[in-house]
Coordinates of C-alpha atoms in Angstrom, one line a residue:
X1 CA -29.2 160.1 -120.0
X2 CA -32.6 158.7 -118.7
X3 CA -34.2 156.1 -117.0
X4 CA -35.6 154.9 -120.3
X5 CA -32.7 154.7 -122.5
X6 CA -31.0 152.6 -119.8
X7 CA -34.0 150.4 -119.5
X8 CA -33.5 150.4 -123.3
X9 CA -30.1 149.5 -123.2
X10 CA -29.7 146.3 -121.2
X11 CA -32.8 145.2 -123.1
X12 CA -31.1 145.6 -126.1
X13 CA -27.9 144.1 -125.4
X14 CA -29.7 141.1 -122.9
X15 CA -31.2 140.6 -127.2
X16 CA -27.7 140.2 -128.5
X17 CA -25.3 139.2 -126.0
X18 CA -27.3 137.7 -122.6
X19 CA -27.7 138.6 -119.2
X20 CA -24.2 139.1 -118.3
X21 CA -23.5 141.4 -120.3
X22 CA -26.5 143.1 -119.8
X23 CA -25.9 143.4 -115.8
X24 CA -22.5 145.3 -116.4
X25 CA -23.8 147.8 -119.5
X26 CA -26.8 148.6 -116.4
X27 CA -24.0 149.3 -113.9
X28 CA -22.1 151.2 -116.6
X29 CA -24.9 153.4 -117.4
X30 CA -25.5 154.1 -113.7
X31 CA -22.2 156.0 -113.9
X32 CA -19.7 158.2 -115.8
X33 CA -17.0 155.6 -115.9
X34 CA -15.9 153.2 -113.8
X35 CA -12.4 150.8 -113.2
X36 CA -12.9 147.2 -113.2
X37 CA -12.7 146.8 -109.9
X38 CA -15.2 148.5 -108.9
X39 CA -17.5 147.2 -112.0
X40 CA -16.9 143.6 -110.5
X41 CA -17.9 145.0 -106.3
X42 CA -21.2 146.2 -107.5
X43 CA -22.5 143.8 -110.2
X44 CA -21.1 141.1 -108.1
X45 CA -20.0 139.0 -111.3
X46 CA -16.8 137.3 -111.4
X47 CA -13.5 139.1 -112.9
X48 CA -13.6 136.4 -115.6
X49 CA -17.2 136.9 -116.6
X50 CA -16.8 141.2 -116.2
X51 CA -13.6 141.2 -118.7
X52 CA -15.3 139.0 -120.9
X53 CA -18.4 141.0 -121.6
X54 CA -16.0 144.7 -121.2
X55 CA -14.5 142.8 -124.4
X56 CA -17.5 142.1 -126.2
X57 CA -18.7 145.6 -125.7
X58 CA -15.5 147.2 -126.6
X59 CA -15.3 144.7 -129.9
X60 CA -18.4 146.2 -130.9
X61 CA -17.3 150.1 -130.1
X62 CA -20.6 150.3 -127.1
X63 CA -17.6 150.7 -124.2
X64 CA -14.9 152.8 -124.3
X65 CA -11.8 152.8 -121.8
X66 CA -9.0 155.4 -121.1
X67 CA -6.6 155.8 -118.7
X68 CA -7.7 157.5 -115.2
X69 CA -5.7 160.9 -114.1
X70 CA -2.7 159.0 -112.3
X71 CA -2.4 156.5 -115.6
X72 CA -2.5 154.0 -112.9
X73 CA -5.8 152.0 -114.3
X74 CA -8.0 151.8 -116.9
X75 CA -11.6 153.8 -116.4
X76 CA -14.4 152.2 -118.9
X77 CA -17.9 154.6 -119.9
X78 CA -20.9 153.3 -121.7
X79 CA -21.4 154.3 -125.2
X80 CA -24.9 154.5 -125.0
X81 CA -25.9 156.1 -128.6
X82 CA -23.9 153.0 -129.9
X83 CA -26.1 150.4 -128.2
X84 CA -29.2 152.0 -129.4
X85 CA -27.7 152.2 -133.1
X86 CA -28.1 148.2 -132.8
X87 CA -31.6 148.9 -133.9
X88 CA -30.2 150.5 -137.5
X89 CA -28.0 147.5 -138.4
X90 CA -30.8 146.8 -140.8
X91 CA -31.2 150.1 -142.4
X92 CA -27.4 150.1 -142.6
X93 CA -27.3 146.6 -144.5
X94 CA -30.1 148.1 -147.1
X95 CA -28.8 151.0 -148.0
X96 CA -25.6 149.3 -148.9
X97 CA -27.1 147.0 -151.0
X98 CA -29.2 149.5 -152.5
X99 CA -25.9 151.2 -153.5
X100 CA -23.5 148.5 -153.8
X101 CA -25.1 145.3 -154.4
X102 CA -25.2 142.1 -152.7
X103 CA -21.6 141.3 -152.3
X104 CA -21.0 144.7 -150.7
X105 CA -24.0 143.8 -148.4
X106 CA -22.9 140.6 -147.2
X107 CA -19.3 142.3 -146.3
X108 CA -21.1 144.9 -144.6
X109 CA -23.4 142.3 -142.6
X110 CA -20.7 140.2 -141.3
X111 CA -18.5 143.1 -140.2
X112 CA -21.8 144.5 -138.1
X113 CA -22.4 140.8 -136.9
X114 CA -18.3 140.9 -136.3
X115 CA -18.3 144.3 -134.3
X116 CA -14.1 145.0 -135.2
X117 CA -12.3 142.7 -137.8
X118 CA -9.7 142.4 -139.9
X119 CA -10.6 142.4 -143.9
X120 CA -9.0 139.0 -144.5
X121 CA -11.4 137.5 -142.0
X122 CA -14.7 139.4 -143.4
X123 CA -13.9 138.4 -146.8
X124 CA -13.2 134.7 -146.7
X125 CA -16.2 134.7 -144.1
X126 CA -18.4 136.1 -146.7
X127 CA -16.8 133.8 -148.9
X128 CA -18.9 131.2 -147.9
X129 CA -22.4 133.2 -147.5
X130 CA -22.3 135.0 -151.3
X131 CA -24.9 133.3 -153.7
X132 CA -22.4 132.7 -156.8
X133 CA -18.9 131.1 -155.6
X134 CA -15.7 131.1 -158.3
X135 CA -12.5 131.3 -158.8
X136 CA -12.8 135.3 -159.2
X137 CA -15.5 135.5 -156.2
X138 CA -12.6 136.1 -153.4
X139 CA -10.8 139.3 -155.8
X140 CA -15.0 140.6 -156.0
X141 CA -14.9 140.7 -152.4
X142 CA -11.4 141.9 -152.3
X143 CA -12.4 144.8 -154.7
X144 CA -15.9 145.6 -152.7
X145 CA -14.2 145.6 -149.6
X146 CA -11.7 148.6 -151.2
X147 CA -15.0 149.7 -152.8
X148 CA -16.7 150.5 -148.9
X149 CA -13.2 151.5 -147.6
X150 CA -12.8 154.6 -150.5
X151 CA -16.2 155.3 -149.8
X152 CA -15.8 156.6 -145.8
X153 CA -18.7 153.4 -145.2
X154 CA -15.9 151.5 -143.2
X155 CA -13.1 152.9 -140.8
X156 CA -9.8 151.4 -139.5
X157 CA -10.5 150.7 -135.8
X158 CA -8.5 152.7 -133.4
X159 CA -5.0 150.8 -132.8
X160 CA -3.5 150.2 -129.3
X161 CA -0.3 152.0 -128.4
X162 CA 1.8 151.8 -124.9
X163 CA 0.9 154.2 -122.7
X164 CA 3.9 156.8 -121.4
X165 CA 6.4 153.6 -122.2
X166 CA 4.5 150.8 -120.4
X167 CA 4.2 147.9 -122.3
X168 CA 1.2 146.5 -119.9
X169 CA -1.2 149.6 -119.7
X170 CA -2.2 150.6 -123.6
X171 CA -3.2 153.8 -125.2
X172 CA -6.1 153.6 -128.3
X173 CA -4.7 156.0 -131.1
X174 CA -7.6 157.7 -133.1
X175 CA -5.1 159.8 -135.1
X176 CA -4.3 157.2 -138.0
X177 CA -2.9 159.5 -140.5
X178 CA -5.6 157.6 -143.4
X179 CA -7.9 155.4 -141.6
X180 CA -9.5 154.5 -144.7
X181 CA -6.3 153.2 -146.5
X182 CA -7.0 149.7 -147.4
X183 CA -3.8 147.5 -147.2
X184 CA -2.3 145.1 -149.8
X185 CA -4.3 141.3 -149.7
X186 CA -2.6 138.7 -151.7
X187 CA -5.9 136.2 -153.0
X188 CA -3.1 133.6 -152.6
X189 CA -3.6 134.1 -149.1
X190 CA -7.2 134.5 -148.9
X191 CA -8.2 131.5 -150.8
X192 CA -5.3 129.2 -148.7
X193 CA -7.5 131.0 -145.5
X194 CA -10.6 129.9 -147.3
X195 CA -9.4 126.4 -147.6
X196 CA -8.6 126.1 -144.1
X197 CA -4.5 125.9 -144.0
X198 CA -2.7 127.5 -141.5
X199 CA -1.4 130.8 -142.9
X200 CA -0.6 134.2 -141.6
X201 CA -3.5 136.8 -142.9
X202 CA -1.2 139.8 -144.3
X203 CA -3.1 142.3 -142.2
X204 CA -3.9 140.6 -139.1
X205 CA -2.7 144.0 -136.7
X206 CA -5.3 146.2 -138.9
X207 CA -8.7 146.3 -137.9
X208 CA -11.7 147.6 -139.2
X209 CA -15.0 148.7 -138.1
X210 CA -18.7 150.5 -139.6
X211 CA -17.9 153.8 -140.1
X212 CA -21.8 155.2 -139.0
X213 CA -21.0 158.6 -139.2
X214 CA -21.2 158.2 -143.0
X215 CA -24.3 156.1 -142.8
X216 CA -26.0 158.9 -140.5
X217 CA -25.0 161.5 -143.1
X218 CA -26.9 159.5 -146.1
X219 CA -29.4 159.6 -143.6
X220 CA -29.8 163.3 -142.8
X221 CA -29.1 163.7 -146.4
X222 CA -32.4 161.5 -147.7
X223 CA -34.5 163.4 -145.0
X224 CA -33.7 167.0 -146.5
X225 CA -34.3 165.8 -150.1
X226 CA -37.5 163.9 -148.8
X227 CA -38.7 166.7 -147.0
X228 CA -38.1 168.9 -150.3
X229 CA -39.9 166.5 -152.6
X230 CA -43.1 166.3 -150.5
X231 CA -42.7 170.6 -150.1
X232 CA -42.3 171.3 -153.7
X233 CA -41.9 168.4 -156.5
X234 CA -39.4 165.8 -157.2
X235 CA -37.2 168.3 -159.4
X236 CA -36.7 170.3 -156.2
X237 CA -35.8 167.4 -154.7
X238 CA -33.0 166.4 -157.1
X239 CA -31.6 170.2 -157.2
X240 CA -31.5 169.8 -152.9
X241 CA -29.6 166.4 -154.0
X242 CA -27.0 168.3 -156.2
X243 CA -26.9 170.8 -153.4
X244 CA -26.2 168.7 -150.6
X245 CA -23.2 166.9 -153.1
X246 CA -21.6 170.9 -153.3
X247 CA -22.2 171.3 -149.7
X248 CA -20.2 168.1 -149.1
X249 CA -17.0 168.7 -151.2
X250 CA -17.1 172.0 -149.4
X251 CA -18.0 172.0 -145.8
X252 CA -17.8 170.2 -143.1
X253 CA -20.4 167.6 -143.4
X254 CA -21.7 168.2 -139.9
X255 CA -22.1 172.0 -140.3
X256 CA -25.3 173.7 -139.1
X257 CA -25.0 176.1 -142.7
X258 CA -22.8 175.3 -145.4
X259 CA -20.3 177.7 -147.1
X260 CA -21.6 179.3 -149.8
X261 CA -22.5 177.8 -153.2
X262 CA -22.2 179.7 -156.5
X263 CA -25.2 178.9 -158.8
X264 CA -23.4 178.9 -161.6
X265 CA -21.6 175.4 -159.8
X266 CA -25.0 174.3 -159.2
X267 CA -26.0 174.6 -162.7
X268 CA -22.8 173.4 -164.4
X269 CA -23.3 170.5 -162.0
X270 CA -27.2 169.8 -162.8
X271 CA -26.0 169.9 -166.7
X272 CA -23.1 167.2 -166.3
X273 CA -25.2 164.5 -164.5
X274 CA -28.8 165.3 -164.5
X275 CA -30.6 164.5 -167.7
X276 CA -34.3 166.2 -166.6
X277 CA -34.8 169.6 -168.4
X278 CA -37.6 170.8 -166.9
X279 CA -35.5 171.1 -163.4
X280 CA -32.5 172.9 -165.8
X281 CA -35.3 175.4 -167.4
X282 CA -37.0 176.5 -163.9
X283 CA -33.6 175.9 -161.5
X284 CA -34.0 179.7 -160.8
X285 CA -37.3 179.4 -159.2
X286 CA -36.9 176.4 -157.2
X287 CA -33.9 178.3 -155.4
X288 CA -35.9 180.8 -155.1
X289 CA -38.6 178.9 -153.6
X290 CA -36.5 177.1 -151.2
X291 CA -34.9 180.5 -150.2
X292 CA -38.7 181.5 -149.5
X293 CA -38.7 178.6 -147.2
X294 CA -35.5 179.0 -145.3
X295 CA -33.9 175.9 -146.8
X296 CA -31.4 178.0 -148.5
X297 CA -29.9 181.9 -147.4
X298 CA -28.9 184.3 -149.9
X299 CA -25.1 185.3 -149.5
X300 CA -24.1 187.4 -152.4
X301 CA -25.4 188.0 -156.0
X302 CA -21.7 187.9 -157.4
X303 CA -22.0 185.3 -159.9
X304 CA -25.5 184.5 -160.6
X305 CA -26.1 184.6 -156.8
X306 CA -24.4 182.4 -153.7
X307 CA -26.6 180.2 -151.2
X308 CA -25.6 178.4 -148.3
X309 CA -27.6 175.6 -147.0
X310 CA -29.8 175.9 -143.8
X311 CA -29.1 172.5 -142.3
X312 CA -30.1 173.9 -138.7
X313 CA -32.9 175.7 -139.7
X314 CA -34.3 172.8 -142.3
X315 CA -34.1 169.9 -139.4
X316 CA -35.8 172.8 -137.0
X317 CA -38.7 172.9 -139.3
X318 CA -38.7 169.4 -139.6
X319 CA -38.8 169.0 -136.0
X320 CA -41.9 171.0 -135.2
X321 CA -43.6 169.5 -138.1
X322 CA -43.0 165.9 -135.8
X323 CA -44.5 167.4 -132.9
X324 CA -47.8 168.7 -134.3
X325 CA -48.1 165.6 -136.4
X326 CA -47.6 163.9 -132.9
X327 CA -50.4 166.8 -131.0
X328 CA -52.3 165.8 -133.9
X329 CA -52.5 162.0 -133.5
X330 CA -52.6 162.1 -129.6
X331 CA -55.4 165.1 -128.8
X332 CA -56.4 166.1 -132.2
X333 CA -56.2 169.1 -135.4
X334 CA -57.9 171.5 -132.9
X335 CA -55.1 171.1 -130.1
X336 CA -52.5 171.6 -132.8
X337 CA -54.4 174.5 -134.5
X338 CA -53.9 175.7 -130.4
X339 CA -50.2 175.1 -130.3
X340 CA -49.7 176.5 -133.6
X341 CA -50.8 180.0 -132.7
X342 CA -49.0 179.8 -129.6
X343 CA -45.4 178.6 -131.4
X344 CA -46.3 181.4 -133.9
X345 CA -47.5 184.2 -131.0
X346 CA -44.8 183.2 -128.7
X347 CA -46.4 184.6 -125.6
X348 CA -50.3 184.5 -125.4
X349 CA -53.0 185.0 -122.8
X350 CA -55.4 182.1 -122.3
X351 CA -58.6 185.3 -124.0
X352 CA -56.4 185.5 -127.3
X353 CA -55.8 181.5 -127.6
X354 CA -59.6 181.1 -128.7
X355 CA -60.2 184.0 -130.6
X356 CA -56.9 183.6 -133.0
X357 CA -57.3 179.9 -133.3
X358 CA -61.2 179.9 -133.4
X359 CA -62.1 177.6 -131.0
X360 CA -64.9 177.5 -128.4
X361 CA -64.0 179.0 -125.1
X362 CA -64.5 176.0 -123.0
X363 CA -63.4 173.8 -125.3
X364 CA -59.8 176.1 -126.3
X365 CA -59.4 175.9 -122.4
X366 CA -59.8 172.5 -122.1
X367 CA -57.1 171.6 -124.9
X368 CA -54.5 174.3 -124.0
X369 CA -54.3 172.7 -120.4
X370 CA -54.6 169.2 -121.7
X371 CA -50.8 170.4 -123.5
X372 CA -49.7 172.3 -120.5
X373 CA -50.3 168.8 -118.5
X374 CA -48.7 166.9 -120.8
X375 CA -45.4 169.4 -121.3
X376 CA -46.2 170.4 -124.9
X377 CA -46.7 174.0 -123.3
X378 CA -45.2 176.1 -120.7
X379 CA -46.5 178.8 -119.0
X380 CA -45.1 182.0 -118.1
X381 CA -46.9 184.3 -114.7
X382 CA -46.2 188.2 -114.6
X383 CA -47.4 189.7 -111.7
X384 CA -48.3 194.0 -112.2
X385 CA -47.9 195.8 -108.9
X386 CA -50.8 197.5 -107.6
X387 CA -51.0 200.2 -105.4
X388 CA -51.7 201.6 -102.0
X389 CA -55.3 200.0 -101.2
X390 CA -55.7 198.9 -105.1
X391 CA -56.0 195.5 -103.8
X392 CA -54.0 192.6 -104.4
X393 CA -52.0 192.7 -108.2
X394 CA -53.1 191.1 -110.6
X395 CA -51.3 188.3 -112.7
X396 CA -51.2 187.9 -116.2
X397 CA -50.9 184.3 -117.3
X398 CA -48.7 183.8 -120.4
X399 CA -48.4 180.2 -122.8
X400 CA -45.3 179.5 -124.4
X401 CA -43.6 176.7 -126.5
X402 CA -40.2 175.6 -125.6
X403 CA -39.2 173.5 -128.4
X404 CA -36.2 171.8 -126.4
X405 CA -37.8 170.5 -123.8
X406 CA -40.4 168.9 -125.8
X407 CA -37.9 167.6 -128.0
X408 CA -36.2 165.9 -124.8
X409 CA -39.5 164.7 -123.6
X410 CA -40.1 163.1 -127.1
X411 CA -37.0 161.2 -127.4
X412 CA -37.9 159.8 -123.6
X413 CA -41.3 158.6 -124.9
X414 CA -39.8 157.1 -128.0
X415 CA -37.1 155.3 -126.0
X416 CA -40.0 153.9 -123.8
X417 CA -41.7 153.2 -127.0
X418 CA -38.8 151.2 -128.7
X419 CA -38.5 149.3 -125.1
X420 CA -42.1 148.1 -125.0
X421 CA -42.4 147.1 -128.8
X422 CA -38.5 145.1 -128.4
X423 CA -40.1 143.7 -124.9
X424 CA -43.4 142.6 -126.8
X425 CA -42.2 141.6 -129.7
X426 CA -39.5 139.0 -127.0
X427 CA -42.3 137.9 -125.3
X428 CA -44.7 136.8 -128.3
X429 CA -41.7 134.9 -129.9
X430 CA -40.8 132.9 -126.3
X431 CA -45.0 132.3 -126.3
X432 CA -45.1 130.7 -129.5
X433 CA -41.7 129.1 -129.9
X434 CA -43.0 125.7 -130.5
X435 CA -45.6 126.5 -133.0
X436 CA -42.8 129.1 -134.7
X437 CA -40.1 126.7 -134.8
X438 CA -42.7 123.9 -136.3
X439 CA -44.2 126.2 -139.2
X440 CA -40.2 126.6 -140.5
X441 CA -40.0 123.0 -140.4
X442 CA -42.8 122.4 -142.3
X443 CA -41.5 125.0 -145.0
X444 CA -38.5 124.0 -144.7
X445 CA -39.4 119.8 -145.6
X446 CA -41.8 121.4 -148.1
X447 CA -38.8 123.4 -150.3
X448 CA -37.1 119.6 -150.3
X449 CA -40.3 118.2 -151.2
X450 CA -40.7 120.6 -154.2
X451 CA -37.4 120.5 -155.2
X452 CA -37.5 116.6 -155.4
X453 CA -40.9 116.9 -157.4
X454 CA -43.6 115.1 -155.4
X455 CA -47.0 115.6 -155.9
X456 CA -48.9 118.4 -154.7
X457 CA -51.6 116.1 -153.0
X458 CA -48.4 115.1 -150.8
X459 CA -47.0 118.5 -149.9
X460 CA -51.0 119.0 -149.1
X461 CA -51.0 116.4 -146.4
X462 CA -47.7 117.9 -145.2
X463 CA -48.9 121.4 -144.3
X464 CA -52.2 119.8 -142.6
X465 CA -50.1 118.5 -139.9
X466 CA -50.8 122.4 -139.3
X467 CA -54.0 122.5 -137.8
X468 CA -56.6 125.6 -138.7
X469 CA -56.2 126.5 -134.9
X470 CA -52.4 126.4 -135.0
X471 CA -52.1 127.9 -138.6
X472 CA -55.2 131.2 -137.1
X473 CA -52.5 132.0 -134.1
X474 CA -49.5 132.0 -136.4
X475 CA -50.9 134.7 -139.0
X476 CA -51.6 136.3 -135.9
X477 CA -48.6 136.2 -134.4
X478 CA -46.5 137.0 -137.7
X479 CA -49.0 139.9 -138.1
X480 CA -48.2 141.2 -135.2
X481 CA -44.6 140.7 -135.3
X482 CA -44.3 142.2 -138.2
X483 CA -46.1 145.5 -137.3
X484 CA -44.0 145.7 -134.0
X485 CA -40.5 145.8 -136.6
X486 CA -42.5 148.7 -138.8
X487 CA -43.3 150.6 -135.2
X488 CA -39.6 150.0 -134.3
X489 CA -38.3 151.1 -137.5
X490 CA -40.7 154.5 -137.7
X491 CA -39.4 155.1 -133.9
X492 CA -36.0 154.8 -134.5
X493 CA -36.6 157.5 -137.6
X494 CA -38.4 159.8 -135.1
X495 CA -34.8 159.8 -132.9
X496 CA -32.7 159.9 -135.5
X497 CA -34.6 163.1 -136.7
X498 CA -34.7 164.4 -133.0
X499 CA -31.1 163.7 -131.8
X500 CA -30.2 165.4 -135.3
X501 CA -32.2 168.6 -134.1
X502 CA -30.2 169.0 -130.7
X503 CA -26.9 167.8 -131.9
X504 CA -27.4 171.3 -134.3
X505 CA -28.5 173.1 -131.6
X506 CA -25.3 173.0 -129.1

């Protein structure tokens, strides 16, 4: 934890849920965990307003509680990777769609905008959002719902359970023997809830909640296959695809190397749903390239050959290729030329930096400290013992790269980043409120005005109640806006990427 994520944090949940509950996820984050007792001495809040935002947080999975050692109270911690994940309810929502369609993605949005729900209540929710309403709109919901459910994309929230046989302090059980069993909905039911009579929902005790895990691992997966395509082609990138489906029906989907993969299965695979011959006719050599690579490890030769997939080694790769870009952009192709032969030396003396990365001395010198100051290098001293009145020793000064700690320091300047654009991007929307709120009237009356057919010389002097002063700041300010979302979303790709490196290195 860092002093930027938590600034991160309350900004991000001041964004969705206000200033309450933004002064107990800063008191949270200040600690391991915490009774409510103590959470309600130090933010001075009232107990009313303290449980109400602990329940909003824990309704949307960002606090969790557990009994303390004597089971006499309940102790509450700060989920702090779940606040930040805010940020990739958008990405979340789009691939969805991308997959599922619109239905699916309108079920998806309201359970995120829900935090934990039951399915009776998403569905006839989304009932009323979804373009196209009839009579078989509420069983298409039904079905998509059951659709996200099969798929791992949702999860049944954990469910409460007394706690050594007190009925008053509760237990969360996370072993649900199938949490993605989707229980029995009568459309009776829903469309009586949809019509607003007062019914019992049939699964009002089972709850449900965004499975991210499975997002996160579309995620890693489109990276690797990404990262393939731009290395190689687009046929390498479908094999990596086909690959990454073995890899997933036989590993654990969060293994740093995957058990091995016959490529004979690979092939027989390719053949029964790929349609592109010229990946079939050269599949040989694009293993063999990857396996040049490190993306893929030879483990036998029984059978055509068996390759297990790199996972640690691919997102290791991936990882210094973010930093030099980042050296690149920041202090230019010379310092990263520098910190390339370093990476690739491992230990060099400042005399070797210039000559193997062809640099001019003064200039090599210059750069290479530039990186030690900012933390993109370390250095190493060794001192050589001299002898009797040899003088005093002499040192030798040696560089080094230490790819975790700049990782680290990374994620800190991209938290700091994400702060400042959400911060900016607050404070140019509270600036220009008025003339915000008055350009989506104006579009808004205009739509109607169309719709009705008026005449265009009328909709004309409606939009020039927009003056060219007004109307120059506005293209400004939706410029601008909309190249603070782009920075956020590029950002939040940079720690996805990151966090994925460490999480494989532990």
């Amino acid at each position: 934890m860092s002093i930027q994520l938590g600034k991160l944090c309350a900004r991000i949940v001041e964004q969705h849920f206000g200033e309450v509950v933004r002064t107990v996820v800063e008191d949270l984050f200040a600690s391991i965990a915490k009774p409510l007792s103590q959470i309600i001495r130090s933010t001075g809040l009232t107990k009313s307003e303290v449980c109400k935002s602990l329940a909003i947080l824990i309704k949307f999975n960002m606090v969790g509680f557990e009994l303390n050692k004597s089971r006499t109270q309940y102790e509450y911690r700060l989920h702090y990777d779940r606040v930040v994940m805010v940020l990739r309810y958008p990405r979340y929502v789009h691939l969805i769609q991308t997959k599922f369609g619109h239905e699916s993605a309108v079920l998806m949005e309201e359970l995120l905008r829900s935090g934990t729900q039951t399915a009776s209540y998403i569905i006839v929710k989304s009932m009323s959002i979804v373009d196209i309403k009839d009579h078989n709109t509420l069983a298409l919901l039904r079905d998509k719902f059951a659709d996200l459910a099969n798929e791992h994309y949702i999860i049944r929230a954990p469910e409460p359970n007394p706690g050594d046989g007190s009925a008053e302090l509760m237990e969360l059980c996370h072993d649900i023997p199938n949490p993605f069993f989707m229980p029995e909905l009568d459309l009776r039911i829903l469309k009586d809830m949809h019509e607003g009579k007062a019914v019992k929902a049939p699964d009002e005790n089972v709850h449900w909640l965004v499975n991210v895990e499975q997002f996160h691992i579309d995620f890693r997966n489109t990276i690797m296959v990404t990262a393939i395509e731009r290395l190689i082609d687009s046929n390498a990138g479908e094999c990596m695809k086909f690959l990454l489906q073995l890899m997933r029906e036989r590993t654990n989907p969060w293994e740093a190397v995957s058990n091995p993969i016959a490529l004979v299965d690979l092939r027989q695979r390719c053949e029964r749903k790929s349609q592109n011959v010229e990946m079939l006719r050269y599949l040989d050599q694009y293993i063999n390239v990857m396996e040049s690579n490190d993306y893929l490890s030879k483990f036998d030769t029984k059978g055509g050959g068996q390759f297990t997939v790199n996972v640690k080694k691919i997102f290791e790769q991936l990882t210094w290729a973010c930093i030099e870009n980042v050296i690149v952009e920041k202090y230019g192709s010379k310092a990263a030329r520098i910190f390339r032969v370093i990476r690739m030396k491992k230990y060099v003396e400042q005399e070797d930096i210039q000559k193997e990365a062809m640099v001019p001395a003064k200039e090599a010198k210059q750069l290479t400290y530039k990186l030690l100051e900012e933390n993109f290098l370390q250095i190493q001293t060794f001192r050589k013992p001299g002898g009797g009145n040899a003088g005093a020793p002499k040192s030798f000064f040696l560089f080094y790269v230490n790819q975790s700690q700049i990782v680290s320091m990374l994620l800190e300047l991209s938290y700091k980043a994400l702060y400042n654009s959400i911060t900016r991007l607050t404070h140019d929307k509270t600036v220009n409120k008025r003339l915000i709120e008055k350009s989506q009237r104006l579009e808004s009356i205009v739509e109607t005005m169309k719709e009705r057919g008026e005449s265009d010389s009328y909709i004309s002097e409606i939009l020039e109640t927009l003056t060219p002063p007004e109307q120059e700041i506005l293209t400004k300010v939706k410029l601008r806006v909309k190249s603070l979302y782009s920075a956020e979303i590029g950002i939040d790709e940079t720690i996805f990427m990151l966090k994925l490196y460490q999480q494989y290195q532990k």
